[in-house]
PDB file of C-alpha atoms in Angstrom:
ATOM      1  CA  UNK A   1       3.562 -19.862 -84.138  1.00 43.00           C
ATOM      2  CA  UNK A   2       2.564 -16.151 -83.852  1.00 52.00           C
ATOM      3  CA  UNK A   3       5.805 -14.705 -83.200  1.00 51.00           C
ATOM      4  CA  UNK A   4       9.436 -15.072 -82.234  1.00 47.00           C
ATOM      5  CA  UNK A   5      10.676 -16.611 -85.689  1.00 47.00           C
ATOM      6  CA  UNK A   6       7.505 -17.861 -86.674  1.00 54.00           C
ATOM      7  CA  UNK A   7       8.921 -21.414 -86.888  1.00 63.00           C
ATOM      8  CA  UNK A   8       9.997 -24.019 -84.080  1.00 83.00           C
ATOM      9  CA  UNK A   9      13.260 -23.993 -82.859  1.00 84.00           C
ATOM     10  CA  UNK A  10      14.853 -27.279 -81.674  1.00 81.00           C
ATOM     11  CA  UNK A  11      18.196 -27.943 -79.546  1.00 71.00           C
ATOM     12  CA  UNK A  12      21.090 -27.510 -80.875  1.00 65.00           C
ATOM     13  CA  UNK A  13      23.926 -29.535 -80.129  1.00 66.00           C
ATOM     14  CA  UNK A  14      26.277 -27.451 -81.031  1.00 61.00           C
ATOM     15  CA  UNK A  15      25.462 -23.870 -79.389  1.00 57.00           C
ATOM     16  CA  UNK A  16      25.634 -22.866 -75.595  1.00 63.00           C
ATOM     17  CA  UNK A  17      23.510 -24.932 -73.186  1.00 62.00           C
ATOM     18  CA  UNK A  18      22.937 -23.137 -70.025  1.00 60.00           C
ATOM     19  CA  UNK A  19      22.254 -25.146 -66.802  1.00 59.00           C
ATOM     20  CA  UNK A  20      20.689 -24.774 -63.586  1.00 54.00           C
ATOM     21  CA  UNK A  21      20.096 -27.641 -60.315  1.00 53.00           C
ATOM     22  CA  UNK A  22      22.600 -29.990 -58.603  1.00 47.00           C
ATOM     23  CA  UNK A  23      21.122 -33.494 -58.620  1.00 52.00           C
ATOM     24  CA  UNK A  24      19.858 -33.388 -62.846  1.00 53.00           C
ATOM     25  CA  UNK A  25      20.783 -30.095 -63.676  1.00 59.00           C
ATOM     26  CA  UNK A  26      18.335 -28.479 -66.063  1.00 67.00           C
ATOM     27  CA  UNK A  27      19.159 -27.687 -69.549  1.00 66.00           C
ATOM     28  CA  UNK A  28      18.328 -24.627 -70.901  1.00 68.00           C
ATOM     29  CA  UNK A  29      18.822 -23.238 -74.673  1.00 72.00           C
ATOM     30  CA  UNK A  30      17.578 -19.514 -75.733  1.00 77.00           C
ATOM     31  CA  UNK A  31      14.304 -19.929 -78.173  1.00 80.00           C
ATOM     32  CA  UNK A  32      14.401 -23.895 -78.116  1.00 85.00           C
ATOM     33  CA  UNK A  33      11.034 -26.064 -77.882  1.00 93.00           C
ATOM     34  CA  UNK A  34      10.828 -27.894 -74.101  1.00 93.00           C
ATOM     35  CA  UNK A  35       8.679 -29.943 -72.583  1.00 95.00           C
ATOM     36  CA  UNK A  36       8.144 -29.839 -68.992  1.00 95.00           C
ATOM     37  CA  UNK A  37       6.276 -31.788 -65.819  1.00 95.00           C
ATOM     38  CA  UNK A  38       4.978 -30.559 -62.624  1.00 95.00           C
ATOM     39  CA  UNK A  39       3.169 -31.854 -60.153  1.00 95.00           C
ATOM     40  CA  UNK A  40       1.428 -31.352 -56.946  1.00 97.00           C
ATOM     41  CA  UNK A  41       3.280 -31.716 -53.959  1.00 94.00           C
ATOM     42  CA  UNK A  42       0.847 -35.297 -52.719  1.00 93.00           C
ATOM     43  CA  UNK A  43       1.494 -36.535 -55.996  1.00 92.00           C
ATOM     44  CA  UNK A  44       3.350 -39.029 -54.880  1.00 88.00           C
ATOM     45  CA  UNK A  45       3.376 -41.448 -51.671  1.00 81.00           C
ATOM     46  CA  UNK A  46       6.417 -40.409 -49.538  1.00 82.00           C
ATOM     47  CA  UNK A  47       8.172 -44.214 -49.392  1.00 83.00           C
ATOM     48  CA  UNK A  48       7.930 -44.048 -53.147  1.00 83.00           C
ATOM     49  CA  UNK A  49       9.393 -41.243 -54.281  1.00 77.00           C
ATOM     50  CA  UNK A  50      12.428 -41.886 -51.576  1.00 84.00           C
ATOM     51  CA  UNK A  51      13.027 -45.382 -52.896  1.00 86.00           C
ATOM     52  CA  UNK A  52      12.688 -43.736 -56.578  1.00 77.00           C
ATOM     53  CA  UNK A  53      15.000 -41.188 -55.220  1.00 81.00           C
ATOM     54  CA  UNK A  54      18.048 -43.651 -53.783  1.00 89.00           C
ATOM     55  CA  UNK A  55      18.305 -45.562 -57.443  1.00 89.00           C
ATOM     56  CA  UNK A  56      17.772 -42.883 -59.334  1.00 84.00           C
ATOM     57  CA  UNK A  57      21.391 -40.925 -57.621  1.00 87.00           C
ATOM     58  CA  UNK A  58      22.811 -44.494 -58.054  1.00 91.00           C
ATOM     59  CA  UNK A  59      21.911 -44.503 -61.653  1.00 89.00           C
ATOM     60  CA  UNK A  60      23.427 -41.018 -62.283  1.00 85.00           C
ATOM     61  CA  UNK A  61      26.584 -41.709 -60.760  1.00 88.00           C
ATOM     62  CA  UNK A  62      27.136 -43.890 -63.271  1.00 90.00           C
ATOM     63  CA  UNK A  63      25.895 -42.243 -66.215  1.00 88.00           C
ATOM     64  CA  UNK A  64      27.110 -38.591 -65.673  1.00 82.00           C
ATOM     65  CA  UNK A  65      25.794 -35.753 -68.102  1.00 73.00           C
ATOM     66  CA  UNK A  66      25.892 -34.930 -71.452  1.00 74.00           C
ATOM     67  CA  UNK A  67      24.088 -38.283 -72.854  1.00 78.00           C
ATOM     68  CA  UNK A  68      23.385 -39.424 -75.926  1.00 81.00           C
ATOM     69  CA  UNK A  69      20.394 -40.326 -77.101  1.00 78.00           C
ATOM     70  CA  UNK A  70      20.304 -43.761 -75.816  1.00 86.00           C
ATOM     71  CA  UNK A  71      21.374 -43.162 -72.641  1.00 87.00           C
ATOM     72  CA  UNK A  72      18.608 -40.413 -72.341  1.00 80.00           C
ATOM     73  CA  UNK A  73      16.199 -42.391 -73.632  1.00 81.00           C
ATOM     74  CA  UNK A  74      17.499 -45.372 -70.888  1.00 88.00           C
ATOM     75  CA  UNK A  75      17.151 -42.942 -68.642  1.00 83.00           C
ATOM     76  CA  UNK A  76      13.158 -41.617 -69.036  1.00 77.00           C
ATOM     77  CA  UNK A  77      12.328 -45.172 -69.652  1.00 82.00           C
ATOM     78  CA  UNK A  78      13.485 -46.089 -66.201  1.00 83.00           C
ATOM     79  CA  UNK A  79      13.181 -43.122 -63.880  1.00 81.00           C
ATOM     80  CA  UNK A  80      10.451 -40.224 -65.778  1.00 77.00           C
ATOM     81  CA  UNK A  81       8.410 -43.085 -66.891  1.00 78.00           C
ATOM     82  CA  UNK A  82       8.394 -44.303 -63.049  1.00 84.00           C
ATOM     83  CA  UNK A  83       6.906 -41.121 -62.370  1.00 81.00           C
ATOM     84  CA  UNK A  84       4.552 -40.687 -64.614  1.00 86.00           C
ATOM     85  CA  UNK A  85       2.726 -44.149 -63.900  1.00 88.00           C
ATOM     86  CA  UNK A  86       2.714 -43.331 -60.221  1.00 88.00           C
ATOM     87  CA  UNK A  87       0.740 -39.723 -61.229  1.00 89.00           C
ATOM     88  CA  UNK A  88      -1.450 -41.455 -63.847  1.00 90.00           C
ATOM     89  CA  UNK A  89      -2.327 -43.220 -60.576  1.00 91.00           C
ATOM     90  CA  UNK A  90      -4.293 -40.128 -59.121  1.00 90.00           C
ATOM     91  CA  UNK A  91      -2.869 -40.129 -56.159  1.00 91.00           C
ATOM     92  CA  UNK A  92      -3.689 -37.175 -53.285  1.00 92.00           C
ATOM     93  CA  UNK A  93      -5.952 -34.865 -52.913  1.00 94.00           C
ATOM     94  CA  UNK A  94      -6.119 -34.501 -56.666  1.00 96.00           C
ATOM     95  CA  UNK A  95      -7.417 -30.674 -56.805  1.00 96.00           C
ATOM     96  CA  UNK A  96      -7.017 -29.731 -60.293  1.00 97.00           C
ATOM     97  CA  UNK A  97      -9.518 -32.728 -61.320  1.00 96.00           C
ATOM     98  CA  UNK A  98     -12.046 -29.795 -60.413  1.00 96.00           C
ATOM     99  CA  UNK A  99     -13.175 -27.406 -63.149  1.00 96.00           C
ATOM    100  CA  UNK A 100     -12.596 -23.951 -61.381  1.00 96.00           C
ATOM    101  CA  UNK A 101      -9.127 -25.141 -60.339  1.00 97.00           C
ATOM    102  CA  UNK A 102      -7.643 -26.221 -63.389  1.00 97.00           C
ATOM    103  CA  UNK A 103      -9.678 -23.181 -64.727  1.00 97.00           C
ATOM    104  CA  UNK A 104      -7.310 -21.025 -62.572  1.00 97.00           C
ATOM    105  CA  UNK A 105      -4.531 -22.599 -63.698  1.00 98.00           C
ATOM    106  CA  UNK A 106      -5.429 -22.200 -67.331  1.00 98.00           C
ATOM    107  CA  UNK A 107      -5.589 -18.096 -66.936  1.00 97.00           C
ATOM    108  CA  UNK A 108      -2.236 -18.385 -65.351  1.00 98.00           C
ATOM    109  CA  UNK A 109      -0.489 -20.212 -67.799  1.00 97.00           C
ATOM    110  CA  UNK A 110      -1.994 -17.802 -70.769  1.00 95.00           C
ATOM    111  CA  UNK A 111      -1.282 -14.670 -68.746  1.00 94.00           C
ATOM    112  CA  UNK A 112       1.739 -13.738 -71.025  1.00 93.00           C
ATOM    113  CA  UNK A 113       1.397 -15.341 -73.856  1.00 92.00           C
ATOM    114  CA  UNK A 114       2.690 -14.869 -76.698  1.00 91.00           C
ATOM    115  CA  UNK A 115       4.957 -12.022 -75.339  1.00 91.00           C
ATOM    116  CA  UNK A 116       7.400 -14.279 -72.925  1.00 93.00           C
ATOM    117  CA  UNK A 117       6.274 -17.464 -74.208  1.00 94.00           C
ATOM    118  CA  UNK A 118       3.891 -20.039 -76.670  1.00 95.00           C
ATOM    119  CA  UNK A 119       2.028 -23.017 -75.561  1.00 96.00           C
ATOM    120  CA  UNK A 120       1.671 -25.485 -78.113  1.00 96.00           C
ATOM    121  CA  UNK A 121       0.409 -28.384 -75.985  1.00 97.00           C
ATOM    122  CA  UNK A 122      -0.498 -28.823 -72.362  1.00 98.00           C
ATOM    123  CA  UNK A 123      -2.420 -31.027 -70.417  1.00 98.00           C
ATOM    124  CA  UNK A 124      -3.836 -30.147 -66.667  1.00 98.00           C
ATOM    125  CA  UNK A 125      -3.864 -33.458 -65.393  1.00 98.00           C
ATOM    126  CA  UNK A 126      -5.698 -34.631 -61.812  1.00 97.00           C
ATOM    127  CA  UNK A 127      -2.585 -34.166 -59.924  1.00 96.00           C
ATOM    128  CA  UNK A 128       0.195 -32.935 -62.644  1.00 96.00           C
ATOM    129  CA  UNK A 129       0.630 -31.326 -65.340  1.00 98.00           C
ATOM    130  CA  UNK A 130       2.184 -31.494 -68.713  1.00 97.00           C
ATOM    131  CA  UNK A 131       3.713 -28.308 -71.358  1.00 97.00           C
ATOM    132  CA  UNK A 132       4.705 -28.106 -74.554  1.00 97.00           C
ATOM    133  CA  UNK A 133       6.602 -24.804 -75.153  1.00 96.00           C
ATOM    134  CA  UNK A 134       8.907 -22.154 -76.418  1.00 94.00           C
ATOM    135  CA  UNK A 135      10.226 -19.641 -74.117  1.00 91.00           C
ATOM    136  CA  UNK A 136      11.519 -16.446 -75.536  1.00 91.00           C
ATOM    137  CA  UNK A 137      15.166 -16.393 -75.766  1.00 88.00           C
ATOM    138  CA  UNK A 138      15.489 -13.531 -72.695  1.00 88.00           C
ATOM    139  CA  UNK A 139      12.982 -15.478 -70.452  1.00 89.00           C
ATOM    140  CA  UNK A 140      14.300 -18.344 -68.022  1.00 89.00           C
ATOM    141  CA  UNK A 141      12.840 -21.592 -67.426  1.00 91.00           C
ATOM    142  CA  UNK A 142      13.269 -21.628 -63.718  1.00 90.00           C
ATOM    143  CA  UNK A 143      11.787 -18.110 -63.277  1.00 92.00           C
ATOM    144  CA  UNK A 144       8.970 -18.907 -65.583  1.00 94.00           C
ATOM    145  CA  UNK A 145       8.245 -22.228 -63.563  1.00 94.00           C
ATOM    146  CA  UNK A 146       8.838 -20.251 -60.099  1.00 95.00           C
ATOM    147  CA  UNK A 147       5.965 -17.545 -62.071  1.00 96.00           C
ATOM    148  CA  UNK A 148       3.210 -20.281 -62.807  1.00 97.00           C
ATOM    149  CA  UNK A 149       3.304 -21.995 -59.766  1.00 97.00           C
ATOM    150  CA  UNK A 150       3.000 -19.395 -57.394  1.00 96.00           C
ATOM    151  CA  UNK A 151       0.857 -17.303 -58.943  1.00 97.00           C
ATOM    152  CA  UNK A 152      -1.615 -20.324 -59.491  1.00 97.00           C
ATOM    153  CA  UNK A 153      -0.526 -21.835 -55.527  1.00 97.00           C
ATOM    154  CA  UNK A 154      -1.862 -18.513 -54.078  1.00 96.00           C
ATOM    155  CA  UNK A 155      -5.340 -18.854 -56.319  1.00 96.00           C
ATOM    156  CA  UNK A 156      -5.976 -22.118 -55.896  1.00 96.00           C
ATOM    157  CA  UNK A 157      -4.994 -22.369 -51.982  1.00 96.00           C
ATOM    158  CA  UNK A 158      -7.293 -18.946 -51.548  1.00 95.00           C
ATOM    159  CA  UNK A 159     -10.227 -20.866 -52.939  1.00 94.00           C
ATOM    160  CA  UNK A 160      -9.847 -23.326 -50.665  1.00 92.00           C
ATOM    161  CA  UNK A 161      -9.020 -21.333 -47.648  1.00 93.00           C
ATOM    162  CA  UNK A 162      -5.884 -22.915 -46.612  1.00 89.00           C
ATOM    163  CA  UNK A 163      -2.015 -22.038 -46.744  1.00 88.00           C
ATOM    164  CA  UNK A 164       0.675 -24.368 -47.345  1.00 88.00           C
ATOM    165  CA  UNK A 165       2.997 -26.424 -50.138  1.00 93.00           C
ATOM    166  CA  UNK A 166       0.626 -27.202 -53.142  1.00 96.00           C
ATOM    167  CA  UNK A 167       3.366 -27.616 -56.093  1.00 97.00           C
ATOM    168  CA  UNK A 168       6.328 -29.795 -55.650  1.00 92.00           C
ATOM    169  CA  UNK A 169       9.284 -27.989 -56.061  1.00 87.00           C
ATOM    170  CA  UNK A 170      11.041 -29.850 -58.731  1.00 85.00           C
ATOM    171  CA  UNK A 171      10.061 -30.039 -62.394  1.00 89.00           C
ATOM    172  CA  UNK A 172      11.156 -32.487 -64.786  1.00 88.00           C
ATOM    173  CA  UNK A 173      11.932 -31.031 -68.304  1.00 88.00           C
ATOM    174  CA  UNK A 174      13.807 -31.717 -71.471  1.00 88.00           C
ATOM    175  CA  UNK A 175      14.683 -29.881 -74.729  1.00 89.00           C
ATOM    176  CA  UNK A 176      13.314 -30.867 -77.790  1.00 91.00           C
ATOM    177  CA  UNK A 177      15.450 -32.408 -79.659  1.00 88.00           C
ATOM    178  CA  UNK A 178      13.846 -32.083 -83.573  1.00 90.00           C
ATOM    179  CA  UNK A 179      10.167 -32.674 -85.286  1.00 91.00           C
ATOM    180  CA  UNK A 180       9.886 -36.049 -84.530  1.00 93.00           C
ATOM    181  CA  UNK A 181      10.222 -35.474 -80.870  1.00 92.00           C
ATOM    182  CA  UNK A 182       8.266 -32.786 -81.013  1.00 95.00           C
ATOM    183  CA  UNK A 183       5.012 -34.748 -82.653  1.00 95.00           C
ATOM    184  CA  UNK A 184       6.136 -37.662 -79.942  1.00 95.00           C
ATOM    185  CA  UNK A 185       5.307 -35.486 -76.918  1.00 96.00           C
ATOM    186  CA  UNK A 186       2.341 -33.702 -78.246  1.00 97.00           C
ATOM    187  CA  UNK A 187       0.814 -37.074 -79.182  1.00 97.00           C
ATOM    188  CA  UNK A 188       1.359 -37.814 -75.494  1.00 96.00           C
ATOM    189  CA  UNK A 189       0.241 -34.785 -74.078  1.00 98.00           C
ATOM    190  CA  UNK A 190      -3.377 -35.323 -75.930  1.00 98.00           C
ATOM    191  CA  UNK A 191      -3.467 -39.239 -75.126  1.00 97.00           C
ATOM    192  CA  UNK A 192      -2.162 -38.827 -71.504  1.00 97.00           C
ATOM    193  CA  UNK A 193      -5.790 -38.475 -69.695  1.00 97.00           C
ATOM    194  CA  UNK A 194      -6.840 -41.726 -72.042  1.00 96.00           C
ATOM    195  CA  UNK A 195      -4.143 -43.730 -70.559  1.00 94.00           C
ATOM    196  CA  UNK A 196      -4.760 -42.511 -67.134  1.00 95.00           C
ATOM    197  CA  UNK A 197      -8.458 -43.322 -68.018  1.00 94.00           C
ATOM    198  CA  UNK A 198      -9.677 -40.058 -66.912  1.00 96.00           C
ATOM    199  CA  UNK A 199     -13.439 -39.281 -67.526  1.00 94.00           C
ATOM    200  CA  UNK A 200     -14.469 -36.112 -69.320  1.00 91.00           C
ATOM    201  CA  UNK A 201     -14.529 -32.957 -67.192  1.00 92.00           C
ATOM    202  CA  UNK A 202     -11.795 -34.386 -65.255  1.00 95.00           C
ATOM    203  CA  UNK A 203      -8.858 -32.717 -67.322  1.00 97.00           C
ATOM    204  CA  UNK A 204      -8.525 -29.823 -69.487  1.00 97.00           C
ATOM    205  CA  UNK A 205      -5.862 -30.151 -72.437  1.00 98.00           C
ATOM    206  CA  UNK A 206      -5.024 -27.407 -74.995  1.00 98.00           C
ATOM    207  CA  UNK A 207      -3.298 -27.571 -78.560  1.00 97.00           C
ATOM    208  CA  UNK A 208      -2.260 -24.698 -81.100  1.00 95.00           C
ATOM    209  CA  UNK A 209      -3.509 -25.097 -84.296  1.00 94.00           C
ATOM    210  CA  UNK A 210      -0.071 -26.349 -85.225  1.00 92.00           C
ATOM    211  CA  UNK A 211      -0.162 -29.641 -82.603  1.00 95.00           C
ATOM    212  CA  UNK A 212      -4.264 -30.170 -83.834  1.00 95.00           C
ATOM    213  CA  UNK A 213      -2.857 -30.293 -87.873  1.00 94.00           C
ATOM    214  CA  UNK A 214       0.008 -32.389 -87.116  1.00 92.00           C
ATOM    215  CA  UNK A 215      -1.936 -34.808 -85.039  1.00 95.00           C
ATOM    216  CA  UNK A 216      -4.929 -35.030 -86.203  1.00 93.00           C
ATOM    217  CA  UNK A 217      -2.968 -35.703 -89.960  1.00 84.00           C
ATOM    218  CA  UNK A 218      -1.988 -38.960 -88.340  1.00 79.00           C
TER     219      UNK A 218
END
């Protein structure tokens, strides 16, 4: 890393946690490593995502927050991992499969780095994306998510002359919870567009020189 503490921070279990949402609140801790998923707003079909939707408030109900690691790990399994086949499907209109877009994108997500933030993985996907990062400890996640997305809607809907919802307005995130975690989502952030069998030219992925080491050690 090239500032902050010079070292990755993970969660901590036993300092503050500050949270933000209704239905799966989001967890926030200053300085930690987190790993977040956004996606475009056709992403996924509509009677989907509502059926998705109806089990996944059942499922909560009965498994109320804090979790441990099983639970959270029960949880991804059955309801992120849902998700993320659906997107690996390519479904929509699929915009940031072109260059210039995810270009666009790119510049956005570097615009203040390493000053509010450092990327050590991310992956523009067709229809999604995936980051790897560390916040500074004064920045928020929700206003840094609110930041990339509109800044990068307004680009990429002025290129194509139109107005409208491009991002959905949800996120799905989670703090990182040590090293091993850490090398678990990088590895899947750099073997996401081989799973979703994407053709070269049809992503863009970056890595630190920390994420290339550690993986390409393996």
């Amino acid at each position: 890393m090239d500032s902050f503490d010079d070292m990755l921070q993970f969660l901590d279990g036993q300092a503050d946690i500050r949270k933000h949402g209704v239905k799966l609140p989001h967890w926030q801790q200053p300085g930690a490593c987190t790993f977040v998923t956004f996606r475009l707003a056709d992403s996924i079909p509509r009677e989907k995502l509502e059926i998705w939707k109806e089990e996944r408030e059942e499922w909560l109900e009965r498994h109320p927050k804090p979790w441990n690691a099983d639970t959270e790990q029960t949880y991804h399994r059955q309801f992120s991992g849902q998700v993320e086949r659906w997107l690996d499907e390519s479904h929509g209109d699929c915009v940031l499969r072109e260059p210039p877009v995810a270009a666009d994108l790119a510049e956005v997500l570097g615009f203040h780095e390493p000053d509010r933030y450092l990327h050590h993985s991310w992956v523009i996907m067709p229809n999604h994306v995936h980051l790897l990062f560390t916040l500074h400890p004064e920045e928020s996640l929700e206003d840094r998510l609110k930041n990339w997305k509109g800044i990068s809607a307004r680009r990429i809907n002025q290129r194509f002359g139109r107005n409208g919802k491009l991002w959905q307005r949800d996120y799905f995130d989670r703090l990182i919870r040590d090293g091993k975690h850490f090398r678990n989502v990088a590895r899947y952030i750099r073997r996401n567009p081989e799973k979703a069998r994407l053709g070269e030219g049809s992503y863009r992925l970056y890595e630190s020189e920390l994420v290339k080491a550690m993986l390409d050690d393996e």
